[in-house]
PDB file of C-alpha atoms and ligand atoms in Angstrom:
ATOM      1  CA  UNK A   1    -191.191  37.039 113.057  1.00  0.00           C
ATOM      2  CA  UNK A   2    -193.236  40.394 112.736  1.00  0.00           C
ATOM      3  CA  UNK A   3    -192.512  43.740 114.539  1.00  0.00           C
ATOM      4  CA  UNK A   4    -194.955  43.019 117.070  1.00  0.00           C
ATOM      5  CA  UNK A   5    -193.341  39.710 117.764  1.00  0.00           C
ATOM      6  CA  UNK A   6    -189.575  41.367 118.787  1.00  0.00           C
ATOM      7  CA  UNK A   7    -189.233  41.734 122.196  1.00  0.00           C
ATOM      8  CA  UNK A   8    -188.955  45.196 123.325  1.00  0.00           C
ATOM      9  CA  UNK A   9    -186.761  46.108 125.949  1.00  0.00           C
ATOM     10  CA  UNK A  10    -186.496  50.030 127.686  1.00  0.00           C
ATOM     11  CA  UNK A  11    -183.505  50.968 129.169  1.00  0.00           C
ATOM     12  CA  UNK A  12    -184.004  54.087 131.432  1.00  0.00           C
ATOM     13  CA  UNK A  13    -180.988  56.129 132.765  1.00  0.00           C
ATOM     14  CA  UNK A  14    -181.442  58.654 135.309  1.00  0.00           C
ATOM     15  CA  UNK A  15    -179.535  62.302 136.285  1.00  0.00           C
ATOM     16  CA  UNK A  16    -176.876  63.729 135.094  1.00  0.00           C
ATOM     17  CA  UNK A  17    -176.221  60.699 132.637  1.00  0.00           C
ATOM     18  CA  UNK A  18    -176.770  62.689 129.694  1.00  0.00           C
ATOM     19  CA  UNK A  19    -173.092  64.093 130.853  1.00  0.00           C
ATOM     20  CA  UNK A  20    -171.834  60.815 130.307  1.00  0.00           C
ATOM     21  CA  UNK A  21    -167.917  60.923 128.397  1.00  0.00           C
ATOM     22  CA  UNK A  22    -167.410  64.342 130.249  1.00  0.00           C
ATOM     23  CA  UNK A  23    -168.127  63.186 133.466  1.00  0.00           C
ATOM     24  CA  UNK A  24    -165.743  62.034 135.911  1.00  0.00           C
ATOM     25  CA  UNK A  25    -164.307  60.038 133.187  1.00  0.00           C
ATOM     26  CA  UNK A  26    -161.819  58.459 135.375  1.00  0.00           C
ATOM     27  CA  UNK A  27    -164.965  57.253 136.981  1.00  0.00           C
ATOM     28  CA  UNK A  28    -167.285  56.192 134.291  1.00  0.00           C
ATOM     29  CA  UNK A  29    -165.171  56.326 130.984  1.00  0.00           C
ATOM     30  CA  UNK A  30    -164.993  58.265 127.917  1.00  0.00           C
ATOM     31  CA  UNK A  31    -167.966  56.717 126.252  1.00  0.00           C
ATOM     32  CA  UNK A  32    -171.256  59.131 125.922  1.00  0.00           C
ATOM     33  CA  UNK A  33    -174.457  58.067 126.324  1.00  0.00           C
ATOM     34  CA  UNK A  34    -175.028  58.400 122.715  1.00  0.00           C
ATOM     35  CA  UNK A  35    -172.054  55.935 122.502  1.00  0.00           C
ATOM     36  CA  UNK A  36    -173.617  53.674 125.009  1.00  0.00           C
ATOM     37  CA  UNK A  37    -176.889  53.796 122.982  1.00  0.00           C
ATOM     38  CA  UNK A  38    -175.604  52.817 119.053  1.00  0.00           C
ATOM     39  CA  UNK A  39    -173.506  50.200 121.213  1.00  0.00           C
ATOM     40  CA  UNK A  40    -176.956  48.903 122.870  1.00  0.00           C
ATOM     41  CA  UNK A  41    -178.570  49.116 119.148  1.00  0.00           C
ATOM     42  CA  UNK A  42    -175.888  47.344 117.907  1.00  0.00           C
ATOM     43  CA  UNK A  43    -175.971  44.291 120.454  1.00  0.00           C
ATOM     44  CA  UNK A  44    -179.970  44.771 119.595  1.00  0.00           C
ATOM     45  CA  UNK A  45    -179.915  43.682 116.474  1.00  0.00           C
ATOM     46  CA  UNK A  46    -177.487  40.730 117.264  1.00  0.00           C
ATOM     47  CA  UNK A  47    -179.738  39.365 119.993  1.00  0.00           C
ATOM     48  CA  UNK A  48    -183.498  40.152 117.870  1.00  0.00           C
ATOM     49  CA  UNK A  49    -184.810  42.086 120.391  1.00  0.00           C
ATOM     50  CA  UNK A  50    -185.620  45.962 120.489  1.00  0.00           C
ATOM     51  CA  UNK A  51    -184.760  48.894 122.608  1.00  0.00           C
ATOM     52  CA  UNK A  52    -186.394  51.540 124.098  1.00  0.00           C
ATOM     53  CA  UNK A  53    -183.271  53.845 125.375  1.00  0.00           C
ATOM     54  CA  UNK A  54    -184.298  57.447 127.258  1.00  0.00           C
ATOM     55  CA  UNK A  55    -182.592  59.746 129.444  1.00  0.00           C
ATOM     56  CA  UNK A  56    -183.928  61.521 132.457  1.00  0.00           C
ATOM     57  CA  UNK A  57    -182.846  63.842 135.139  1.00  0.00           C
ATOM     58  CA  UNK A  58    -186.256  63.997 136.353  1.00  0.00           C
ATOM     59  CA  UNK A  59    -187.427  60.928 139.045  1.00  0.00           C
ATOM     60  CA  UNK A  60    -190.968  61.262 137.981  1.00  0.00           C
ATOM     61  CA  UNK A  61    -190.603  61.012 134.300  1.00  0.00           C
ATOM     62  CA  UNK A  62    -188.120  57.765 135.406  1.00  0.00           C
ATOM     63  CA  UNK A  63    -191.348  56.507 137.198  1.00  0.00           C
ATOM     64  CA  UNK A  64    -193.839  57.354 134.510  1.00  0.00           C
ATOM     65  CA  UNK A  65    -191.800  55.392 131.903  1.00  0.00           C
ATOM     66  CA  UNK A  66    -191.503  52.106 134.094  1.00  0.00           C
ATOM     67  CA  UNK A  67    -195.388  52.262 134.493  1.00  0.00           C
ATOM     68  CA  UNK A  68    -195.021  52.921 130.254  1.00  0.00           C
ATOM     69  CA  UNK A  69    -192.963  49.718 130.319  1.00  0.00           C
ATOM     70  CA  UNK A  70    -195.246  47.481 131.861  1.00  0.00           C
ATOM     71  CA  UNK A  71    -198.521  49.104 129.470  1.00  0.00           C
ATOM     72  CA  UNK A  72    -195.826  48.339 126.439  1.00  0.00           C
ATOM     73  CA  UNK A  73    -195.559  45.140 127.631  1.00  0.00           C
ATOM     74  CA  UNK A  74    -191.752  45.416 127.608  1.00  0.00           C
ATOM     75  CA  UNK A  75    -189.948  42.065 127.947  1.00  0.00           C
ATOM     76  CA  UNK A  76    -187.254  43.929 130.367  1.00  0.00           C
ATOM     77  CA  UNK A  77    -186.212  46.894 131.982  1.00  0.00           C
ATOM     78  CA  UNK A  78    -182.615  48.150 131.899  1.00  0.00           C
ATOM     79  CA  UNK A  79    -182.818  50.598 134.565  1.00  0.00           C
ATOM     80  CA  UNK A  80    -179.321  52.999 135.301  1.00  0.00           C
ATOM     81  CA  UNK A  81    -181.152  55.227 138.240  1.00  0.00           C
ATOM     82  CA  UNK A  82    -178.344  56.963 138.881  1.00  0.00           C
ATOM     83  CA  UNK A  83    -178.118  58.635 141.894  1.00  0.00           C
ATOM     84  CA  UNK A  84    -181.998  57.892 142.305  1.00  0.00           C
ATOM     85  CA  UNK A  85    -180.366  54.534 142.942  1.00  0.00           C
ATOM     86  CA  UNK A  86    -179.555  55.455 146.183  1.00  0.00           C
ATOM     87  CA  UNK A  87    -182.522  57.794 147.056  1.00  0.00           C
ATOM     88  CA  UNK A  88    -185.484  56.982 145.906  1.00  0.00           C
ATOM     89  CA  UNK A  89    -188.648  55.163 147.839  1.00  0.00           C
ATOM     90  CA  UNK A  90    -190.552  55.819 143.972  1.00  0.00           C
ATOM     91  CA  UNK A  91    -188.733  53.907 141.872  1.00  0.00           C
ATOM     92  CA  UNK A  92    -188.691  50.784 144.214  1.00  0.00           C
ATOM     93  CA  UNK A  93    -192.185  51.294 144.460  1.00  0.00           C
ATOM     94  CA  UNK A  94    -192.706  51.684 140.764  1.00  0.00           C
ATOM     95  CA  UNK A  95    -190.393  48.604 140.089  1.00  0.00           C
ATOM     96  CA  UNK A  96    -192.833  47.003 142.352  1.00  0.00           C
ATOM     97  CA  UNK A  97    -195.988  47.426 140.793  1.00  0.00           C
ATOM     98  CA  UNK A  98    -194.748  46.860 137.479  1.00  0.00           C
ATOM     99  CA  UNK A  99    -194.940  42.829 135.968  1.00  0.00           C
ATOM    100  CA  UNK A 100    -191.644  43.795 133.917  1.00  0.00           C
ATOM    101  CA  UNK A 101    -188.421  42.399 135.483  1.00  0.00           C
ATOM    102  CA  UNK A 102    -186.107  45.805 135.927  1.00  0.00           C
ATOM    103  CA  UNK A 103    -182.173  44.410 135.947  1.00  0.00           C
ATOM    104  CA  UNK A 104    -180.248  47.483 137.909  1.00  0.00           C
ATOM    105  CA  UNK A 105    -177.288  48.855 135.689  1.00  0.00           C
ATOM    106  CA  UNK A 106    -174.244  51.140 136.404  1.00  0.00           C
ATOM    107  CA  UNK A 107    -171.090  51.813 135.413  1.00  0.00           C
ATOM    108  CA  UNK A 108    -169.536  52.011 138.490  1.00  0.00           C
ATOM    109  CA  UNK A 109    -169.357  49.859 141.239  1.00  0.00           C
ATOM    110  CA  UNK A 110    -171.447  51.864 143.824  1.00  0.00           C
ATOM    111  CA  UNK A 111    -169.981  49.094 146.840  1.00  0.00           C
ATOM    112  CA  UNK A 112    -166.434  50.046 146.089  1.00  0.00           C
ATOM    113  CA  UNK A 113    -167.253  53.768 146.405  1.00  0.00           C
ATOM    114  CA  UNK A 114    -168.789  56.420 149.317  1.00  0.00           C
ATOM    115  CA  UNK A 115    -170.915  54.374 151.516  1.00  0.00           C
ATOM    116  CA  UNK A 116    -174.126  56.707 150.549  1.00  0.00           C
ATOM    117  CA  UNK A 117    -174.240  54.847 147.216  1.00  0.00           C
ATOM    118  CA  UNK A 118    -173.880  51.015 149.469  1.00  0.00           C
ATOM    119  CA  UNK A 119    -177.663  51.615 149.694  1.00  0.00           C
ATOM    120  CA  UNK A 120    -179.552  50.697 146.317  1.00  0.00           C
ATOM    121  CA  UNK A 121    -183.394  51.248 146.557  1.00  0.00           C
ATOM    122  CA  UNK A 122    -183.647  50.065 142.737  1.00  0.00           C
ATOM    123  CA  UNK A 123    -181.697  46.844 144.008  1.00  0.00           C
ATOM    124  CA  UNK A 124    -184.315  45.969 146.075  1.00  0.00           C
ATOM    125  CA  UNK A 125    -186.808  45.561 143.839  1.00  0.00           C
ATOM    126  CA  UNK A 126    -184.628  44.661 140.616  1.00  0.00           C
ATOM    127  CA  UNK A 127    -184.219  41.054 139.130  1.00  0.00           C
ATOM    128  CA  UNK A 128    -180.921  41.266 138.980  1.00  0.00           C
ATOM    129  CA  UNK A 129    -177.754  43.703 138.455  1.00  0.00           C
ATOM    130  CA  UNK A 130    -175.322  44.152 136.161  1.00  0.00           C
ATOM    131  CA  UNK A 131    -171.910  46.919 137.770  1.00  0.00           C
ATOM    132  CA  UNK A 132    -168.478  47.942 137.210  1.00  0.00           C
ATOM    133  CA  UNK A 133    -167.830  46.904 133.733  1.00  0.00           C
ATOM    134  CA  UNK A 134    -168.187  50.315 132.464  1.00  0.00           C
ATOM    135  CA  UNK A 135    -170.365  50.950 129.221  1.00  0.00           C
ATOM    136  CA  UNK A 136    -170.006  46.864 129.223  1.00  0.00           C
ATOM    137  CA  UNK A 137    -172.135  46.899 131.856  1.00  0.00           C
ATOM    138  CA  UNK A 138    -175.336  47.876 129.868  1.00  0.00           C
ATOM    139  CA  UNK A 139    -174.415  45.019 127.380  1.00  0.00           C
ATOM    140  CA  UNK A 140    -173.939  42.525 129.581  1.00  0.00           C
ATOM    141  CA  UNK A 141    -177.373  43.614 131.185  1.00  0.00           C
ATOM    142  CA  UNK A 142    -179.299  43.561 127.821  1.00  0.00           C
ATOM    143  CA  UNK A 143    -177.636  39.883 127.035  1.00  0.00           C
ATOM    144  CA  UNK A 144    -179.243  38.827 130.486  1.00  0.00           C
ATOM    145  CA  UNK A 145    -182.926  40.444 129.191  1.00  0.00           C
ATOM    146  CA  UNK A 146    -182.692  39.167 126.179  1.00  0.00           C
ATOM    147  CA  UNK A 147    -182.780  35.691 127.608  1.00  0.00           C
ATOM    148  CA  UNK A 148    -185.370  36.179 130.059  1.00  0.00           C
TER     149      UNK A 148
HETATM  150  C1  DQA B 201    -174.000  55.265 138.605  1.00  0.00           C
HETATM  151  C2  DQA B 201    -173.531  55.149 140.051  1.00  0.00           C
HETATM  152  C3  DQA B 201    -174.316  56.105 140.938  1.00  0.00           C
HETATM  153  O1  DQA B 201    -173.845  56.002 142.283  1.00  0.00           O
HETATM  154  C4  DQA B 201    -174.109  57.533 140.485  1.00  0.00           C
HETATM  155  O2  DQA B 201    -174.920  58.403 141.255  1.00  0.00           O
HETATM  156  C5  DQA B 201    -174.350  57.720 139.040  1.00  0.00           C
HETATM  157  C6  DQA B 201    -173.899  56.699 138.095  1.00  0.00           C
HETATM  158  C7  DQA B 201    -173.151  54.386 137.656  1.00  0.00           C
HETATM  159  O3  DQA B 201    -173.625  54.097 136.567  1.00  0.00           O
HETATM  160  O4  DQA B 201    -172.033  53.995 138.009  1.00  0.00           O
HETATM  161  O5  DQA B 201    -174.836  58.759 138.602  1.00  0.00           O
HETATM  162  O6  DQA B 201    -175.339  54.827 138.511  1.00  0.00           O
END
């Protein structure tokens, strides 16, 4: 198999999740995102595919790459919106209008917490969702694009 032959798969987080390890760890763990990311190589390797792993706190850039995902012909999108989860009319639209299948990620489990986070815009556009497992969760969700 060449290089162009791997599949390539982005995963996008959103806000404030370059804090991750220092934030609200009783919330989302100890692991940083830098953690999360040699984890998601790791698991990477195992499975043959490639990742694509950035870090926004801007909503635009988080659009821009999904529209960067579908011209990269990414097999998958891993998509952690953050609090853009709950908020944002863009990235549905942008999940949308992309061919790539987005699978929503997140630590947490938004249902079990405030009801502003019950609402997931990126849930209803996403293939499917991977929450509450922790850093886990963005393995879990890679496994599932892998075998897409
Ligand atoms: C989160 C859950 C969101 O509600 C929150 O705004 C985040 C992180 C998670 O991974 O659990 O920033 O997406």
């Amino acid at each position: 198999m060449s290089a162009a032959d791997v599949p390539l798969i982005y995963v996008l987080n959103g806000p404030n999740l370059n804090l991750l390890g220092m934030r609200e760890p009783e919330i989302y763990g100890s692991d940083s995102l830098d953690d999360v990311h040699a984890m998601l190589e790791e698991k990477a390797g195992e499975l043959g595919v490639a990742i694509e792993f950035r870090q926004s706190n801007h909503e635009g850039e988080l659009v821009d790459w999904l529209h960067e995902a579908h011209a990269a012909g990414a097999r998958a999108v891993l998509l952690n919106g953050a609090a853009y989860t709950h908020t944002s009319i863009a990235l549905l639209d942008a999940i949308k209008a992309i061919d790539v299948p987005v699978i929503e990620v997140h630590l947490s489990d938004p249902a079990q917490r405030e009801e502003f986070r019950h609402i997931s815009y990126v849930g209803m556009g996403a293939a499917d969702e991977v929450k509450g497992l922790g850093a886990q969760s963005y393995v879990v969700a890679l496994e599932k694009a892998a075998a897409l």
